[in-house]
Short mmCIF file of C-alpha atoms in Angstrom, two decimals:
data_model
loop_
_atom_site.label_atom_id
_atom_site.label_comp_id
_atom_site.label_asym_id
_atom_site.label_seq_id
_atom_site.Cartn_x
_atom_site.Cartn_y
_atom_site.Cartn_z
CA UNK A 1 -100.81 65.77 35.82
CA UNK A 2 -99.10 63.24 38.53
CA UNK A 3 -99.27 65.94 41.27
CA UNK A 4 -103.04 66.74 41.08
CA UNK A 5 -104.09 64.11 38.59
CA UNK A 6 -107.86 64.55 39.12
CA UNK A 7 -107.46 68.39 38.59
CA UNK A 8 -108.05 70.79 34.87
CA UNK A 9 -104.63 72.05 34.10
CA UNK A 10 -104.71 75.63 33.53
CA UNK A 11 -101.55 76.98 32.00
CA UNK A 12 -100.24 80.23 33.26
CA UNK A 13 -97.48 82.56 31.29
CA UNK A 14 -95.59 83.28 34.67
CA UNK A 15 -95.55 82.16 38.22
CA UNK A 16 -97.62 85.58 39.72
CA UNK A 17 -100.35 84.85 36.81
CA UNK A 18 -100.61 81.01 38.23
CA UNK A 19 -100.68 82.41 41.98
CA UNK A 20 -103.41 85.58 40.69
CA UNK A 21 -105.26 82.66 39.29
CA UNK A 22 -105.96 81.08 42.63
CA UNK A 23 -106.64 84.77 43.91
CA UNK A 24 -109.62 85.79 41.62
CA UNK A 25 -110.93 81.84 41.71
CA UNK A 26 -109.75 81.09 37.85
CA UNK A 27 -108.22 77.50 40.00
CA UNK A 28 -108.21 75.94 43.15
CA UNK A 29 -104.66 75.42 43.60
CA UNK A 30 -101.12 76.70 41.75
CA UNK A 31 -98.30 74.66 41.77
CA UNK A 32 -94.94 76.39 41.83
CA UNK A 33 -91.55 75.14 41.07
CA UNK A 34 -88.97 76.59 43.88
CA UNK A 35 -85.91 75.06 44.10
CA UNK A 36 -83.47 72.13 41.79
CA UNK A 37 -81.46 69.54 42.76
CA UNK A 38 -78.47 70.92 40.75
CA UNK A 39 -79.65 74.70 40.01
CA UNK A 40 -80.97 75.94 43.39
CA UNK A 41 -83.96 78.34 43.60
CA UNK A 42 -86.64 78.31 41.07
CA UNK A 43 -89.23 80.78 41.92
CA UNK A 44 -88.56 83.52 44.18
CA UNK A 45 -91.71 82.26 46.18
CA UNK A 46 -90.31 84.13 49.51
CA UNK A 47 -90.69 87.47 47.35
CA UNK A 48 -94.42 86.15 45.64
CA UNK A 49 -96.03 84.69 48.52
CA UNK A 50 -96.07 86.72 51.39
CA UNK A 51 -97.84 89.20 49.08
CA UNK A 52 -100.02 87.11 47.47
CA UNK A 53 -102.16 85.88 50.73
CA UNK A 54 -101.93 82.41 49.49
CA UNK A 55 -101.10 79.22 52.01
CA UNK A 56 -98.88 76.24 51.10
CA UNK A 57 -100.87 73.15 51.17
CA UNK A 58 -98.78 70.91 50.03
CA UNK A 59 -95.33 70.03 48.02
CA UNK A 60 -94.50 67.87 45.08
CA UNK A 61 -91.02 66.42 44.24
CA UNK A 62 -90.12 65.77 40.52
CA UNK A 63 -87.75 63.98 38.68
CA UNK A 64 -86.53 66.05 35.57
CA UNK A 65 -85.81 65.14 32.58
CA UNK A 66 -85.17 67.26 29.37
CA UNK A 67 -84.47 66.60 25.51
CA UNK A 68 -83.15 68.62 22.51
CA UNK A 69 -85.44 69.13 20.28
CA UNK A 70 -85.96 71.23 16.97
CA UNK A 71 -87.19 71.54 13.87
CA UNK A 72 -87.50 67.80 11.65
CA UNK A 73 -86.33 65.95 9.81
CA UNK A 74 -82.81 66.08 12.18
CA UNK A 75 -79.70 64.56 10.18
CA UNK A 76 -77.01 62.65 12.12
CA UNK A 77 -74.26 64.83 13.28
CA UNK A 78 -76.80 67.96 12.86
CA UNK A 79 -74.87 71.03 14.85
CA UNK A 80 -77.23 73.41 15.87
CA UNK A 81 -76.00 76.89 17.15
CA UNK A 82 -78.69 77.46 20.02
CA UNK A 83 -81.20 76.81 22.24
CA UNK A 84 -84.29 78.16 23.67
CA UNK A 85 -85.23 77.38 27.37
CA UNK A 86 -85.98 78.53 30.70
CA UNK A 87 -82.83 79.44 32.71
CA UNK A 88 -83.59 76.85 34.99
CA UNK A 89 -83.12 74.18 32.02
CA UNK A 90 -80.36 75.82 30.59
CA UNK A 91 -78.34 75.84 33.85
CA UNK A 92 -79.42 72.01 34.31
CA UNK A 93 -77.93 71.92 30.95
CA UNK A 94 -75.10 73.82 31.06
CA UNK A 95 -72.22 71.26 30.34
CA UNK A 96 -74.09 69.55 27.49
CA UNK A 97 -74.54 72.50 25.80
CA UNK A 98 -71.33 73.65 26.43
CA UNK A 99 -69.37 70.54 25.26
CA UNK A 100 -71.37 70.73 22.08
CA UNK A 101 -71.25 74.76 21.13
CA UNK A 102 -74.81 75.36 21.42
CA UNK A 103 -75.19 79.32 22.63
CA UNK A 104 -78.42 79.08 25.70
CA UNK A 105 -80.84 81.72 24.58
CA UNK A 106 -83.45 82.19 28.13
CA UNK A 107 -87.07 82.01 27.44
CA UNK A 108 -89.83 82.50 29.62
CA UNK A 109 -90.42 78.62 30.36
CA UNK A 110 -89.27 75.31 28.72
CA UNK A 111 -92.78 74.48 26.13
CA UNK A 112 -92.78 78.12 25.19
CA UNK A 113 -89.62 77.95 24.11
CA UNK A 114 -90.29 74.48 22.38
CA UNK A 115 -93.21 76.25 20.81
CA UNK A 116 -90.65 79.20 19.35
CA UNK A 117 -88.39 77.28 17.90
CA UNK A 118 -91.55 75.66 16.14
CA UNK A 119 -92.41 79.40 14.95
CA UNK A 120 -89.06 80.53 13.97
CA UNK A 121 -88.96 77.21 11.55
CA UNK A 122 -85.04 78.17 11.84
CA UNK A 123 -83.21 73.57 11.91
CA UNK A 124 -80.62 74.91 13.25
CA UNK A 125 -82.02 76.50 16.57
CA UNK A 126 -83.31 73.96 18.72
CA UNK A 127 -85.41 73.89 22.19
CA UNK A 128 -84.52 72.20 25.84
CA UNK A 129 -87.64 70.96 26.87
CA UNK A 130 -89.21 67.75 28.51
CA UNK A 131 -90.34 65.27 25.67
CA UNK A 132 -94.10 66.08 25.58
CA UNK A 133 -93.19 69.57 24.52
CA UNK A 134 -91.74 67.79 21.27
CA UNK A 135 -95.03 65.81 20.81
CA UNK A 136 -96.90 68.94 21.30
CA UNK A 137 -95.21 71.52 19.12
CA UNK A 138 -94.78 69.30 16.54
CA UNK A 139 -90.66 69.12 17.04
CA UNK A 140 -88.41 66.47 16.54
CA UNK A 141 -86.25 65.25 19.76
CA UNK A 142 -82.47 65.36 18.48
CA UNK A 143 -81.49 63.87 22.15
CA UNK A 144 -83.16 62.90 25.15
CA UNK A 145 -81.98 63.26 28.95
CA UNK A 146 -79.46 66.36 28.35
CA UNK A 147 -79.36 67.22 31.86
CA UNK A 148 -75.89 66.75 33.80
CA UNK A 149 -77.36 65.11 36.28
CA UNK A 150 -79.49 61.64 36.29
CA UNK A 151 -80.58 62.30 39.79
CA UNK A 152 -81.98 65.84 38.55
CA UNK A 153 -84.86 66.45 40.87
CA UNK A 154 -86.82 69.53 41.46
CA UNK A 155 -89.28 70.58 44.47
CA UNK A 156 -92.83 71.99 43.66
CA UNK A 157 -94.78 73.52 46.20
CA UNK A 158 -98.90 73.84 46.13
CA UNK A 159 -100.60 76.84 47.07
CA UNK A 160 -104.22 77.69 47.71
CA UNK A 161 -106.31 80.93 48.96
CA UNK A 162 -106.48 78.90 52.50
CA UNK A 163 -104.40 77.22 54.86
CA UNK A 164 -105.12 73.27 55.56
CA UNK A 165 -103.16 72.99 58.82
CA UNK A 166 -105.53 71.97 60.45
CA UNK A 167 -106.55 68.87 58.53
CA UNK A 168 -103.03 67.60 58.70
CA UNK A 169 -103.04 63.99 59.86
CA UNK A 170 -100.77 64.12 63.51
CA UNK A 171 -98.98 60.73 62.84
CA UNK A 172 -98.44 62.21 59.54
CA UNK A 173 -94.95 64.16 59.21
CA UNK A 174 -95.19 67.65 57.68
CA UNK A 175 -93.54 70.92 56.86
CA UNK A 176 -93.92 74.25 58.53
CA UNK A 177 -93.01 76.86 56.29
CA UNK A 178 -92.49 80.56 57.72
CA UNK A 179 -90.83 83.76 57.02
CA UNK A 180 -89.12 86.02 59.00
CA UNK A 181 -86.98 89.55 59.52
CA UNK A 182 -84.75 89.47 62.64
CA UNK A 183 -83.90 92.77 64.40
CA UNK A 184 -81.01 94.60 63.61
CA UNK A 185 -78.90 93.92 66.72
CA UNK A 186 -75.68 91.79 66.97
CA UNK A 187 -76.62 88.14 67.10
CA UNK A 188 -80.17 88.30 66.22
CA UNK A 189 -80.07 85.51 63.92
CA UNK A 190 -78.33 83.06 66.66
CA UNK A 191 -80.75 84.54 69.20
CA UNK A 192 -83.77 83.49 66.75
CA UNK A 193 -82.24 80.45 65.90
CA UNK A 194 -82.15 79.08 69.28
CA UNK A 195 -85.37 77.90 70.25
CA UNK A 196 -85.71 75.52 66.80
CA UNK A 197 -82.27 73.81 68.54
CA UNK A 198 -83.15 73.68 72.32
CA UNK A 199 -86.74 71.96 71.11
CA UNK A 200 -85.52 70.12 68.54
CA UNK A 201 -86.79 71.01 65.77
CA UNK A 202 -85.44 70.00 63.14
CA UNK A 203 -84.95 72.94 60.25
CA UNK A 204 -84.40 72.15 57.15
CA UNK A 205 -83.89 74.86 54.75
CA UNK A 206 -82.80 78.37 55.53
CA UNK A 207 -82.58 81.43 52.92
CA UNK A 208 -81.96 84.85 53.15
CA UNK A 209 -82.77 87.45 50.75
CA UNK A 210 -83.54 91.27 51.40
CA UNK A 211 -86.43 93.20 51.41
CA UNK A 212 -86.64 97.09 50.54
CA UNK A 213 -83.56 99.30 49.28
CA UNK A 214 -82.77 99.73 52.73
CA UNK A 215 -80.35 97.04 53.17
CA UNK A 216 -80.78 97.40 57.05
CA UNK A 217 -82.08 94.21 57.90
CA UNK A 218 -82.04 90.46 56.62
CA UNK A 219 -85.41 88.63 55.81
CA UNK A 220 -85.17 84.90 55.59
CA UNK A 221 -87.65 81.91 54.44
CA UNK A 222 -87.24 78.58 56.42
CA UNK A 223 -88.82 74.90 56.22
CA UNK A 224 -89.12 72.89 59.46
CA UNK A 225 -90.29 69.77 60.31
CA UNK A 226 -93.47 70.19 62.17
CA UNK A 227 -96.68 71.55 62.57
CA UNK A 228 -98.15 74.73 64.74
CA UNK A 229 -99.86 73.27 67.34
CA UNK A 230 -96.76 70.78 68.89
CA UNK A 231 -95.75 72.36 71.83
CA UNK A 232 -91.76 71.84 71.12
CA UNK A 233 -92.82 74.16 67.87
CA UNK A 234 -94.99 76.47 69.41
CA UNK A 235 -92.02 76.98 71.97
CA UNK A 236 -89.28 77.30 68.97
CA UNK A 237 -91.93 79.75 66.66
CA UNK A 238 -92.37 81.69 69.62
CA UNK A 239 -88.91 81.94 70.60
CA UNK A 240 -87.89 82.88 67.01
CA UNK A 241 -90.71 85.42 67.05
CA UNK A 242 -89.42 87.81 69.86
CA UNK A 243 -86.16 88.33 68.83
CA UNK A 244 -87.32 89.38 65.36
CA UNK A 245 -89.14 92.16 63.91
CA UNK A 246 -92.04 90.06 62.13
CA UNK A 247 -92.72 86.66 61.48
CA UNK A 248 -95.41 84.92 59.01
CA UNK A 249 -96.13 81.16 58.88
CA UNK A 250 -96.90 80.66 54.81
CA UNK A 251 -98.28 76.94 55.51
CA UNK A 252 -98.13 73.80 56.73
CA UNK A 253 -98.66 70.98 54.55
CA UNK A 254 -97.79 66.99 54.45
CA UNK A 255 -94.04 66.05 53.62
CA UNK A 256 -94.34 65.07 50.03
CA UNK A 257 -90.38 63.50 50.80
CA UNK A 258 -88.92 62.16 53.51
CA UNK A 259 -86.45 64.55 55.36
CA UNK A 260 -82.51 62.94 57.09
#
């Protein structure tokens, strides 16, 4: 709604039903939670992505907020035993519930779990959702902003079935996302590494994760500041490129947040 506010929501059960959506034309765009403020990584987009065939056009930053909410009428001093939520919220979560007893039970996102507690009719299990879920499940919010953090903030990223480099305004600044496997020689990271540093480009997120059973080499998913195109990139992509075995640039989009 504040990301794409001209846009039909269409709600998907799980993050490769939103991104199949795209694929067989069901929506334009997905938008994809991938990383918290206070929990790390959302999605494991490095994993989805790559397979999918989809770009990232763009990226969405969003204050979180969650409540405790559960069956009504809610007495003062109600204790409830647990709560329903993604493990995202839960972990956002985790020293409220903890100070207060409440066991985290994972669900597969925060308004479905809002909407089981509402089917379970049980007052003493409650839901961690954001406060709409409350209005729309017909629950009553025991406690608003349960999150440990007031600065909780968490970074969406919007994918399409084609890449929008190119309209990318050049006195805009914007992300360059890419993945890539380095070669499984001593150093190949540094080696790779290099060319983003003698350029200076300025890289902003680095992840590894593995790909296969093999356990032989290390994949990785990076942001950088920058668009294809700038020769101190195209120098630092190219660079990166030969000392690894493959490398795919997922998108490049406008900075939706200031970077430094």
């Amino acid at each position: 709604m504040e990301a794409r506010p001209d846009a039909l929501p269409l709600p998907c059960f799980s993050f490769e039903d939103a991104l199949e959506a795209v694929k067989d034309g069901r929506a334009g765009q997905a938008i994809i939670p991938i990383e918290n403020s206070q929990h790390g990584r959302v999605a494991d987009i490095h994993f989805l992505l790559p397979e999918s065939g989809l770009s990232i056009v763009g990226e969405y930053f969003l204050p979180i907020h969650h409540a405790l909410m559960a069956i009504g009428p809610i007495e003062p001093g109600t204790q409830f035993e647990a709560a329903y939520s993604h493990p995202q919220a839960l972990g956002q979560s985790r020293f409220f519930l903890r100070e207060r007893g409440i066991v985290p039970l994972s669900y597969a996102d925060t308004a479905g779990a809002a909407a089981h507690v509402k089917e379970r009719g049980d007052p003493k299990i409650a839901a961690i959702a954001p406060a709409i879920a409350a209005q729309l499940y017909g629950l009553e919010i025991a406690e608003e902003h349960v999150e440990d953090s007031d600065d909780n903030m968490t970074r969406f990223v919007i994918l399409a079935d084609r890449p929008t480099f190119l309209n990318v305004d050049a006195d805009q600044a914007a992300m360059t996302t890419f993945v890539f496997e380095v070669k499984n020689i001593p150093a190949a990271l540094y080696k790779a590494m290099g060319g983003f540093a003698t350029n200076g480009v300025n890289m902003t997120k680095l992840e590894s994760y593995q790909h296969g059973t093999s356990f032989s080499a290390t994949r990785f998913y990076a942001d950088i500041i920058g668009v294809p195109g700038d020769p101190a990139v195209d120098r630092a992509l190219e660079e990166c490129a030969f000392h690894s075995k493959e490398l795919r640039v997922l998108g490049t989009y406008p900075q939706g947040r200031k970077r430094g």
